[in-house]
């Protein structure tokens, strides 16, 4: 999970097809999502995706990503190489490689790729990377020679030159992101890239991906290659969880122009962790392949339970939720012409994928159950137990619902609601502690800002079943204030606020509370994260008086920056210990006033990584948690 300052977001449908690269430089956010750290990393993904396409088409077995000491990034593959000859039918006789690098969406116009990656923000083309780089060098080995061309901010600074003879083939793209575009940072984070390359390696079996960070001395090298395909992926995701059966269930099927591969494993936990992909794109919003998978899963488990008399004739079927509790699964399809739909263009729309996946899972999962009676018994016991818990939970929930605790008909007593009711303009601040809550209530603009103080640490939902979660008073207050309900009953249209901001102290305790709240949103109201409704407010750490004016400073780096800019001046610096000791006016100016506050929008950049992070960070396995925290100690908690 990553957070970022709010900036305008656009969807792919806003992108109009234009030939030149000017529009990319004018509105980079439209092409790569943002010009922050996320957008910066998108440049790398874009180039790697092109190499992955070559691997999917069966022409590339190795991809190397190098982070250069001078801030550049080099992506090398041993694919066919971008064509260097002129494009048939084009008058200007420009080499295809130049057209690919200087024209938006050129990739689609030729090449006849079998499984072209084109969804969401991906597949915008290497030309976008070129436009947003202060310099880019492309080298192609193909047609008996190595060819090279250079560019600056998207414009060629040389013609395509033949460098030397070569019998090899492949493409090397080296680019230096433009600091005029990426004003926040041009610093690539190795961990972020590693996570992504690791995921790609799981999805394209046998392809070798390497990451070399030459900014370290000696260079840090990581290699990703998954000979076990998705089974390796599931093992990776299940780290820190206790499996119900030792080996992941793993199967695949092919037909004319499509493939499906599934790997799944049940564990003793409660989280449902299903991730779906189409042509290596994470279909975060699901779609037809996910529907087919869930339908077959429910069907097979019920049929098996009946055939073994684990469910009696008069007993009701297990529902999907019972079966998916504690299930980690990856469903990956490959198809020729993927249709990406939904809010973030990550929902697979191809209807034929539903029946293809459904039939495959129906057959193969049933076979697995029949062939592994011992494992099957443990899985079924777990599903039946989940059903029992659900019935108990339903009773608890009916009770709470009867008392009106979860819907917004009776709002929690400590909520200081706003006067307006239009969710488009209303905001809620979830504030840690009653005293900070008190200041926030005084500070707020009551027409459109609501305050919900929460006491201490809320329940860790990672370790609790749904009915335990719903019994928790802080969580009840949260659910009813927000208004959407949770789980199956979640209804986004009932949201009472357009922005939900977590306001916690800038210290370790505050970070913990923020993580608990984010875990809750991730597991039970993920749609709100998808909709961009969840924010983290950044309370300031310092107030600096300079020239009679007060300035709020959010961290030590910012303070250092400020000191540099005001070299000679004497500064009067006040350090805040916590929200509670801030005056209402200070809180308003620094954390709540839309004109001056810093709100970071919580985005699910990588749902798979977030899933793993929450299970490990908030789960039972102390050893796995210690290791995770040590490995990630350099990174602040969740980037927030
Ligand atoms: C257009 C057509 C073909 C391959 C590529 C582009 C291509 C692009 C990139 C970007 C990075 N690595 C790449 N490798 C290949 C098909 C070429 C053919 O038909 O031979």
XYZ file of C-alpha atoms and ligand atoms in Angstrom:
660
model
C 0.000 0.000 0.000
C 1.288 3.433 -0.729
C 0.070 6.881 -0.040
C 0.522 10.035 -1.923
C -0.370 13.667 -1.886
C -3.685 14.262 -3.592
C -3.463 15.105 -7.182
C -5.879 14.902 -10.042
C -6.422 11.376 -11.247
C -7.678 10.397 -14.641
C -8.820 7.171 -16.133
C -7.651 5.614 -19.350
C -10.843 6.648 -21.106
C -9.816 10.296 -20.754
C -6.824 9.625 -22.904
C -7.466 10.750 -26.415
C -5.329 9.296 -29.125
C -2.893 11.963 -30.235
C 0.180 11.470 -32.289
C 2.806 13.712 -30.730
C 4.155 13.464 -27.204
C 3.303 17.042 -26.147
C 0.135 15.962 -24.343
C 2.188 13.550 -22.226
C 4.448 16.315 -20.989
C 1.508 18.670 -20.476
C -0.514 16.212 -18.399
C 1.754 13.371 -17.273
C -0.731 12.275 -14.611
C -3.122 11.190 -17.324
C -0.624 8.674 -18.629
C 1.188 7.378 -15.583
C -1.296 8.143 -12.803
C 0.836 10.607 -10.894
C 4.114 12.467 -10.963
C 5.036 11.285 -7.481
C 7.018 8.229 -6.527
C 4.290 5.957 -7.912
C 4.394 7.507 -11.350
C 8.173 7.332 -11.334
C 8.063 3.579 -10.770
C 5.407 3.246 -13.461
C 8.064 4.234 -15.967
C 10.041 1.118 -15.104
C 6.944 -1.106 -15.188
C 6.047 0.242 -18.593
C 9.377 -0.738 -20.099
C 9.456 -4.092 -18.279
C 5.889 -4.840 -19.458
C 7.098 -4.583 -23.044
C 9.818 -7.112 -22.342
C 7.286 -9.315 -20.534
C 5.147 -9.211 -23.682
C 8.076 -10.646 -25.570
C 8.406 -13.372 -22.921
C 4.680 -14.172 -23.117
C 4.992 -14.429 -26.867
C 7.757 -16.964 -26.281
C 10.703 -14.940 -27.571
C 12.376 -13.685 -24.402
C 13.807 -15.623 -21.453
C 15.751 -13.000 -19.523
C 15.100 -9.430 -18.392
C 17.618 -7.374 -16.426
C 16.720 -4.143 -14.641
C 19.715 -2.055 -13.590
C 19.553 1.003 -11.383
C 22.477 3.153 -12.429
C 24.667 5.270 -10.175
C 23.779 8.403 -12.153
C 20.048 7.947 -11.474
C 19.206 6.189 -14.734
C 17.409 2.892 -15.171
C 18.323 0.294 -17.774
C 15.989 -2.496 -18.874
C 17.553 -5.146 -21.085
C 15.854 -8.162 -22.623
C 16.800 -10.908 -25.048
C 13.588 -10.696 -27.078
C 13.274 -10.131 -30.812
C 14.235 -6.467 -30.539
C 12.061 -3.561 -31.611
C 11.963 -3.617 -35.432
C 14.440 -1.202 -36.994
C 13.168 -1.120 -40.569
C 10.552 1.279 -41.916
C 6.909 0.507 -41.204
C 5.214 -0.792 -44.362
C 2.690 1.670 -45.695
C 4.110 4.683 -43.869
C 5.320 7.483 -46.081
C 8.113 8.916 -43.922
C 10.204 5.692 -43.921
C 11.198 6.320 -40.303
C 12.606 3.268 -38.518
C 9.873 1.482 -36.551
C 11.867 1.844 -33.339
C 11.817 5.637 -33.692
C 8.069 5.576 -34.331
C 7.523 3.338 -31.277
C 9.463 5.776 -29.094
C 7.957 9.005 -30.377
C 4.316 8.122 -31.076
C 1.566 7.477 -28.562
C 0.039 4.026 -28.832
C 2.320 3.064 -31.698
C 2.755 -0.407 -30.267
C -0.781 -1.442 -31.145
C -0.406 -0.530 -34.767
C 1.893 -3.323 -35.773
C 3.519 -6.436 -34.497
C 0.535 -8.726 -34.042
C 1.420 -9.538 -30.444
C -0.222 -12.639 -29.067
C -0.830 -11.579 -25.450
C -0.209 -7.850 -25.527
C -0.297 -6.219 -22.117
C -2.814 -3.417 -22.332
C -4.828 -2.520 -19.301
C -5.257 0.293 -16.850
C -2.251 2.509 -16.873
C -0.078 -0.123 -18.457
C 0.426 -0.446 -22.107
C 0.514 3.297 -22.646
C 3.730 2.612 -24.484
C 7.433 3.251 -24.126
C 6.865 6.573 -25.878
C 5.381 7.858 -22.612
C 8.571 6.866 -20.789
C 10.534 8.652 -23.482
C 8.455 11.825 -23.167
C 8.986 11.927 -19.411
C 12.737 11.261 -19.472
C 15.345 13.974 -19.729
C 17.327 11.486 -21.768
C 16.690 8.041 -23.205
C 18.891 5.681 -25.168
C 17.489 2.710 -27.035
C 19.725 -0.081 -28.291
C 18.359 -2.868 -30.429
C 20.157 -6.004 -31.468
C 18.444 -7.325 -34.565
C 18.925 -8.053 -38.258
C 22.644 -8.770 -37.834
C 23.608 -5.580 -36.010
C 23.292 -3.404 -32.911
C 21.383 -0.180 -33.530
C 21.193 2.868 -31.302
C 19.195 6.069 -31.077
C 19.102 8.815 -28.428
C 16.329 11.139 -27.272
C 15.726 14.058 -24.932
C 12.306 14.676 -23.443
C 10.783 12.557 -26.203
C 12.532 14.187 -29.158
C 15.242 12.351 -31.132
C 18.729 13.794 -30.678
C 20.257 11.430 -33.208
C 19.170 9.251 -36.073
C 19.069 5.500 -35.650
C 22.702 4.463 -36.068
C 24.174 1.065 -36.828
C 26.825 0.556 -34.142
C 28.328 -2.817 -34.916
C 27.610 -6.225 -36.302
C 25.892 -8.685 -33.982
C 24.161 -12.020 -34.307
C 22.115 -11.491 -31.136
C 18.665 -10.080 -30.608
C 17.188 -7.986 -27.852
C 16.286 -4.514 -26.644
C 17.970 -2.249 -24.108
C 16.153 0.880 -22.973
C 18.078 3.229 -20.672
C 16.279 6.290 -19.357
C 16.819 9.121 -16.921
C 13.508 10.415 -15.492
C 12.976 14.129 -15.966
C 13.231 16.054 -12.675
C 11.117 18.810 -14.256
C 8.255 16.279 -14.306
C 9.030 14.230 -11.196
C 9.464 17.172 -8.889
C 9.054 15.179 -5.652
C 11.640 12.527 -6.312
C 13.581 10.792 -9.072
C 14.912 8.178 -6.692
C 13.944 4.591 -7.565
C 13.160 2.379 -4.575
C 14.694 -1.043 -4.983
C 12.164 -2.766 -2.702
C 9.211 -1.463 -4.694
C 10.713 -2.691 -7.955
C 11.748 -6.021 -6.416
C 8.183 -6.744 -5.306
C 6.916 -6.093 -8.802
C 9.595 -8.131 -10.579
C 9.034 -10.990 -8.153
C 5.334 -10.951 -9.025
C 6.027 -10.922 -12.750
C 8.382 -13.885 -12.329
C 5.601 -15.888 -10.658
C 3.256 -15.052 -13.501
C 5.527 -15.913 -16.407
C 6.981 -19.240 -15.464
C 10.598 -19.804 -16.345
C 11.429 -16.228 -17.313
C 14.389 -14.904 -15.383
C 14.180 -11.373 -14.008
C 17.177 -9.735 -12.399
C 17.434 -6.512 -10.454
C 20.862 -4.941 -10.087
C 21.236 -1.869 -7.921
C 24.519 -0.284 -8.909
C 23.981 2.587 -6.530
C 25.221 0.224 -3.829
C 28.871 -0.717 -3.513
C 29.190 -3.562 -4.321
C 26.039 -3.637 -6.477
C 23.060 -5.372 -4.857
C 21.747 -8.191 -7.036
C 18.449 -10.000 -6.799
C 17.198 -12.724 -9.107
C 13.634 -13.815 -9.616
C 12.679 -16.992 -11.383
C 9.744 -19.177 -10.469
C 10.064 -22.653 -11.853
C 6.941 -23.640 -9.912
C 4.848 -20.802 -11.374
C 1.796 -19.820 -9.356
C 2.434 -22.516 -6.725
C 5.557 -20.529 -5.806
C 3.421 -17.377 -5.714
C 0.980 -18.925 -3.242
C 3.843 -20.125 -1.055
C 5.236 -16.582 -1.068
C 1.862 -15.123 -0.077
C 1.278 -17.716 2.632
C 4.451 -16.818 4.483
C 3.667 -16.656 8.182
C 0.431 -18.593 7.806
C -0.195 -22.146 8.930
C -1.260 -24.238 5.943
C -4.039 -26.862 6.110
C -2.385 -28.963 3.405
C 1.325 -29.031 2.710
C 1.355 -28.502 -1.046
C -0.600 -25.861 -2.925
C -3.308 -27.117 -5.275
C -2.082 -26.220 -8.728
C -3.580 -26.805 -12.145
C -3.905 -25.282 -15.579
C -5.789 -25.640 -18.828
C -5.285 -24.407 -22.369
C -7.553 -23.937 -25.309
C -7.127 -22.296 -28.731
C -6.143 -18.792 -27.780
C -6.374 -18.744 -24.018
C -4.912 -20.302 -20.891
C -5.867 -20.467 -17.250
C -3.624 -21.316 -14.301
C -4.798 -21.604 -10.704
C -2.896 -22.168 -7.473
C -4.594 -22.266 -4.097
C -3.964 -23.206 -0.493
C -6.054 -23.019 2.646
C -4.579 -21.846 5.960
C -5.821 -21.657 9.524
C -6.405 -17.877 9.329
C -9.560 -15.944 8.464
C -8.554 -13.626 5.670
C -9.705 -14.325 2.135
C -6.833 -13.608 -0.169
C -7.692 -14.126 -3.815
C -5.730 -12.321 -6.490
C -6.527 -12.484 -10.162
C -4.499 -11.598 -13.233
C -5.040 -11.308 -16.949
C -1.878 -11.351 -19.077
C 0.192 -10.517 -15.964
C -1.945 -7.445 -15.204
C -3.391 -7.525 -11.703
C -7.155 -7.440 -12.255
C -7.724 -5.802 -8.955
C -11.439 -5.311 -9.523
C -11.851 -8.964 -10.485
C -14.153 -9.754 -13.370
C -15.202 -12.818 -15.334
C -12.303 -15.101 -14.390
C -12.860 -14.374 -10.713
C -16.595 -14.987 -11.016
C -15.984 -18.330 -12.692
C -13.473 -19.322 -10.044
C -15.722 -18.453 -7.087
C -18.764 -20.108 -8.610
C -16.925 -23.378 -9.298
C -15.248 -23.329 -5.883
C -18.565 -23.044 -4.046
C -20.115 -25.658 -6.283
C -17.308 -28.230 -5.961
C -16.957 -27.958 -2.184
C -20.703 -28.343 -1.675
C -20.919 -31.294 -4.043
C -17.997 -32.949 -2.293
C -19.476 -32.269 1.156
C -22.790 -33.829 0.099
C -21.149 -36.839 -1.528
C -19.222 -37.551 1.677
C -22.291 -36.857 3.847
C -20.497 -34.017 5.602
C -23.588 -31.979 4.809
C -26.889 -33.705 5.595
C -29.825 -33.549 3.214
C -31.702 -31.034 5.289
C -28.707 -28.823 5.951
C -28.164 -25.691 3.887
C -25.328 -25.367 1.419
C -22.097 -23.708 2.477
C -21.850 -20.196 1.092
C -18.844 -18.783 -0.740
C -17.631 -16.856 2.287
C -17.418 -20.034 4.399
C -15.312 -21.708 1.778
C -13.012 -18.780 1.083
C -12.143 -18.114 4.709
C -8.397 -18.630 5.090
C -7.934 -19.286 1.374
C -5.000 -17.907 -0.562
C -5.522 -18.237 -4.294
C -4.133 -16.921 -7.536
C -6.149 -17.146 -10.734
C -4.253 -16.091 -13.820
C -5.587 -16.140 -17.354
C -3.930 -15.359 -20.642
C -6.044 -14.319 -23.564
C -5.662 -12.608 -26.915
C -7.927 -9.619 -26.597
C -8.467 -8.700 -22.939
C -11.243 -6.217 -22.200
C -10.495 -4.137 -19.133
C -13.444 -2.446 -17.500
C -14.355 -0.862 -14.194
C -13.357 2.253 -12.346
C -9.648 1.609 -12.520
C -9.753 -0.462 -15.730
C -8.748 -3.570 -13.805
C -11.892 -5.681 -14.202
C -11.769 -8.387 -16.842
C -14.846 -8.190 -19.072
C -14.364 -11.159 -21.440
C -17.402 -13.339 -20.697
C -15.940 -16.508 -22.214
C -13.317 -16.473 -19.451
C -16.030 -17.109 -16.882
C -17.095 -20.482 -18.249
C -13.531 -21.447 -19.155
C -12.291 -20.905 -15.592
C -15.453 -22.381 -14.094
C -15.232 -25.626 -16.086
C -11.530 -25.984 -15.362
C -11.928 -25.497 -11.611
C -14.985 -27.755 -11.489
C -13.015 -30.642 -12.984
C -9.603 -30.175 -11.487
C -10.491 -29.159 -7.959
C -12.838 -32.125 -7.662
C -10.055 -34.399 -8.862
C -7.703 -32.966 -6.241
C -10.232 -33.543 -3.447
C -10.781 -37.123 -4.564
C -7.058 -37.773 -4.750
C -6.190 -36.129 -1.407
C -8.831 -37.384 1.050
C -6.814 -36.427 4.159
C -6.222 -32.841 3.006
C -9.807 -32.628 1.767
C -11.078 -33.619 5.184
C -9.188 -30.797 6.901
C -10.343 -28.268 4.303
C -13.971 -29.326 4.654
C -13.776 -29.223 8.449
C -12.527 -25.667 8.207
C -15.333 -24.650 5.817
C -17.985 -26.218 8.044
C -16.554 -24.479 11.072
C -16.637 -21.154 9.226
C -20.300 -21.766 8.409
C -21.048 -22.370 12.075
C -19.259 -19.165 12.997
C -21.232 -17.347 10.323
C -24.552 -18.493 11.780
C -23.398 -17.376 15.205
C -22.239 -14.112 13.651
C -25.551 -13.677 11.909
C -27.303 -13.935 15.235
C -24.897 -11.416 16.733
C -25.321 -9.181 13.728
C -29.100 -9.452 13.721
C -28.913 -8.395 17.314
C -26.678 -5.417 16.602
C -28.729 -4.555 13.560
C -31.907 -4.685 15.541
C -30.274 -2.291 17.931
C -29.357 -0.268 14.848
C -25.693 -0.271 15.678
C -24.272 -0.913 12.266
C -26.415 1.232 10.053
C -26.510 4.967 10.212
C -30.031 5.248 11.639
C -28.484 5.578 15.063
C -25.157 7.346 14.919
C -22.579 6.747 17.635
C -22.777 9.144 20.564
C -19.245 10.399 20.269
C -19.544 11.285 16.609
C -19.631 15.028 16.099
C -21.387 14.992 12.762
C -21.328 17.733 10.177
C -24.359 19.791 9.222
C -24.384 19.097 5.507
C -25.462 15.694 4.240
C -24.061 15.604 0.699
C -21.269 13.003 0.814
C -19.535 14.753 -2.083
C -18.544 17.622 0.199
C -18.528 15.926 3.611
C -15.438 14.645 5.374
C -14.882 12.648 8.512
C -11.730 12.717 10.620
C -11.098 9.623 12.684
C -9.066 11.014 15.530
C -6.981 9.091 18.016
C -7.868 9.846 21.621
C -10.611 11.828 23.311
C -8.549 14.921 24.007
C -7.281 15.269 20.452
C -10.846 14.535 19.399
C -11.943 17.473 21.562
C -9.475 19.854 19.905
C -10.508 18.590 16.491
C -14.174 19.215 17.303
C -13.352 22.804 18.196
C -11.095 23.248 15.212
C -13.280 21.837 12.467
C -15.492 23.593 9.970
C -18.685 22.053 11.256
C -20.688 22.519 8.081
C -18.837 19.750 6.256
C -16.351 18.171 8.690
C -17.296 15.430 11.134
C -15.110 14.110 13.942
C -15.086 10.588 15.312
C -12.744 10.166 18.259
C -11.633 6.601 18.849
C -10.104 5.433 22.050
C -6.772 3.676 22.136
C -5.995 0.817 19.831
C -8.866 -0.652 17.877
C -9.206 -4.400 17.444
C -6.691 -6.102 15.159
C -9.141 -7.491 12.607
C -6.438 -9.677 11.082
C -6.683 -11.999 14.057
C -10.457 -12.016 14.497
C -13.422 -13.665 12.811
C -16.141 -11.436 11.490
C -18.478 -11.790 14.457
C -15.741 -10.828 16.912
C -14.969 -7.856 14.733
C -18.582 -6.761 14.787
C -18.848 -7.029 18.552
C -16.118 -4.430 18.981
C -17.569 -1.060 20.000
C -14.987 1.139 18.278
C -15.545 -0.778 15.053
C -19.315 -0.540 15.383
C -19.004 3.225 15.770
C -16.771 3.376 12.702
C -19.129 1.310 10.550
C -22.261 3.167 11.479
C -20.656 6.594 11.083
C -19.361 5.717 7.622
C -22.757 4.294 6.702
C -21.820 1.710 4.053
C -22.052 -1.475 6.118
C -19.389 -4.142 5.563
C -18.787 -7.474 3.851
C -21.645 -8.756 1.736
C -23.842 -5.871 2.800
C -21.334 -3.208 1.804
C -23.038 -0.505 -0.239
C -20.825 2.317 -1.470
C -23.789 4.515 -2.310
C -24.595 4.709 1.389
C -21.260 6.325 2.273
C -21.951 9.415 4.339
C -18.630 11.098 3.591
C -16.583 11.490 0.437
C -13.342 11.716 2.379
C -12.419 9.588 5.358
C -9.229 10.833 6.996
C -7.242 9.101 9.697
C -5.692 11.642 12.029
C -3.198 10.083 14.426
C -0.044 11.278 16.142
C 3.190 11.409 14.210
C 4.821 8.880 16.578
C 5.109 5.093 16.805
C 1.796 4.667 18.645
C 0.081 6.826 16.072
C 1.588 4.692 13.313
C 0.261 1.561 15.010
C -3.256 2.952 15.285
C -3.118 4.069 11.675
C -2.076 0.567 10.632
C -4.890 -1.033 12.639
C -7.403 1.265 10.959
C -5.925 0.637 7.515
C -6.041 -3.118 8.155
C -9.738 -2.768 8.913
C -10.385 -0.736 5.747
C -8.292 -3.129 3.643
C -10.025 -6.285 4.866
C -13.591 -5.028 5.187
C -14.086 -1.871 3.119
C -11.548 -2.235 0.334
C -13.954 -0.611 -2.110
C -13.503 2.655 -0.227
C -9.757 2.460 -0.810
C -10.386 1.696 -4.484
C -12.684 4.687 -4.696
C -9.915 6.892 -3.300
C -11.959 7.822 -0.230
C -9.424 6.917 2.462
C -6.827 9.484 3.484
C -4.118 9.827 6.069
C -3.778 13.290 7.553
C -0.229 14.373 8.264
C -0.056 16.259 11.510
C 2.956 18.548 11.713
C 5.944 17.757 13.895
C 7.127 21.363 14.251
C 5.880 24.896 14.154
C 8.504 27.359 13.016
C 8.284 31.095 13.513
C 10.019 33.038 10.816
C 9.579 36.753 10.035
C 6.673 36.875 12.465
C 4.819 34.135 10.536
C 4.157 30.559 11.597
C 4.962 27.672 9.327
C 4.080 24.030 9.962
C 6.713 21.438 9.189
C 5.793 17.759 8.820
C 9.069 15.933 9.273
C 12.763 16.349 9.910
C 13.611 16.364 6.237
C 11.257 19.254 5.631
C 12.760 21.065 8.597
C 16.263 20.607 7.198
C 15.059 21.953 3.869
C 13.531 24.968 5.558
C 16.733 25.616 7.512
C 18.757 25.548 4.299
C 16.467 28.030 2.613
C 16.577 30.379 5.559
C 20.292 30.057 6.189
C 21.100 33.171 8.200
C 17.777 33.743 9.889
C 17.182 32.802 13.492
C 14.275 30.416 13.719
C 11.964 29.849 16.635
C 11.088 26.141 16.507
C 8.377 24.446 18.546
C 8.126 20.657 18.507
C 4.668 19.123 19.003
C 4.503 16.093 21.240
C 1.134 14.986 19.954
C -2.190 16.127 18.600
C -3.573 16.472 22.093
C -1.280 19.332 22.977
C -2.097 21.366 19.886
C -4.499 24.235 20.124
C -7.629 24.068 18.020
C -6.403 26.816 15.689
C -3.087 25.035 15.153
C -4.822 21.753 14.422
C -7.138 23.458 11.950
C -4.362 25.171 10.050
C -1.960 22.277 9.980
C -4.134 19.202 9.525
C -7.706 20.119 8.636
C -7.939 23.294 6.587
C -8.101 22.165 2.931
C -6.037 25.200 1.981
C -3.066 24.338 4.150
C -3.273 20.702 5.281
C -1.388 17.732 3.878
C -3.675 14.764 3.206
C -2.235 11.648 1.678
C -4.585 9.519 -0.332
C -4.293 5.813 0.425
C -4.007 3.862 -2.775
C -3.698 0.183 -3.455
C -0.736 0.296 -5.739
C -0.115 -3.355 -5.234
C -2.929 -5.286 -3.580
C -0.808 -8.418 -3.454
C 2.004 -6.730 -1.558
C -0.516 -5.047 0.752
C -2.173 -8.388 1.472
C 1.155 -9.951 2.379
C 2.121 -6.935 4.440
C -1.072 -6.986 6.497
C -1.020 -10.744 7.077
C 2.572 -10.706 8.185
C 2.500 -7.439 10.086
C -0.754 -8.050 11.891
C -0.841 -11.841 11.955
C 0.097 -14.519 14.453
C 3.539 -15.533 13.297
C 5.919 -13.542 15.500
C 9.038 -14.772 13.724
C 7.730 -13.801 10.286
C 6.741 -10.397 11.643
C 10.169 -9.778 13.156
C 11.824 -10.694 9.885
C 9.446 -8.495 7.909
C 10.033 -5.498 10.137
C 13.784 -5.977 9.992
C 13.722 -6.230 6.219
C 11.552 -3.184 5.920
C 12.969 -1.152 8.779
C 14.308 1.522 6.462
C 10.889 2.210 5.068
C 8.556 4.113 7.299
C 5.534 2.124 8.348
C 3.431 2.251 5.237
C 4.962 5.085 3.402
C 2.535 7.379 5.173
C 7.031 -4.014 -31.762
C 6.947 -5.189 -32.493
C 7.630 -6.316 -32.061
C 8.370 -6.284 -30.894
C 8.435 -5.100 -30.133
C 7.748 -3.973 -30.575
C 9.250 -5.065 -28.890
C 9.198 -3.956 -28.034
C 9.998 -3.949 -26.887
C 10.196 -3.051 -25.865
C 11.129 -3.617 -24.998
N 11.490 -4.814 -25.446
C 10.829 -5.056 -26.611
N 10.867 -6.109 -27.439
C 10.101 -6.121 -28.544
C 7.533 -7.579 -32.853
C 8.814 -7.764 -33.625
C 8.794 -8.920 -34.632
O 7.751 -9.250 -35.164
O 9.899 -9.443 -34.887
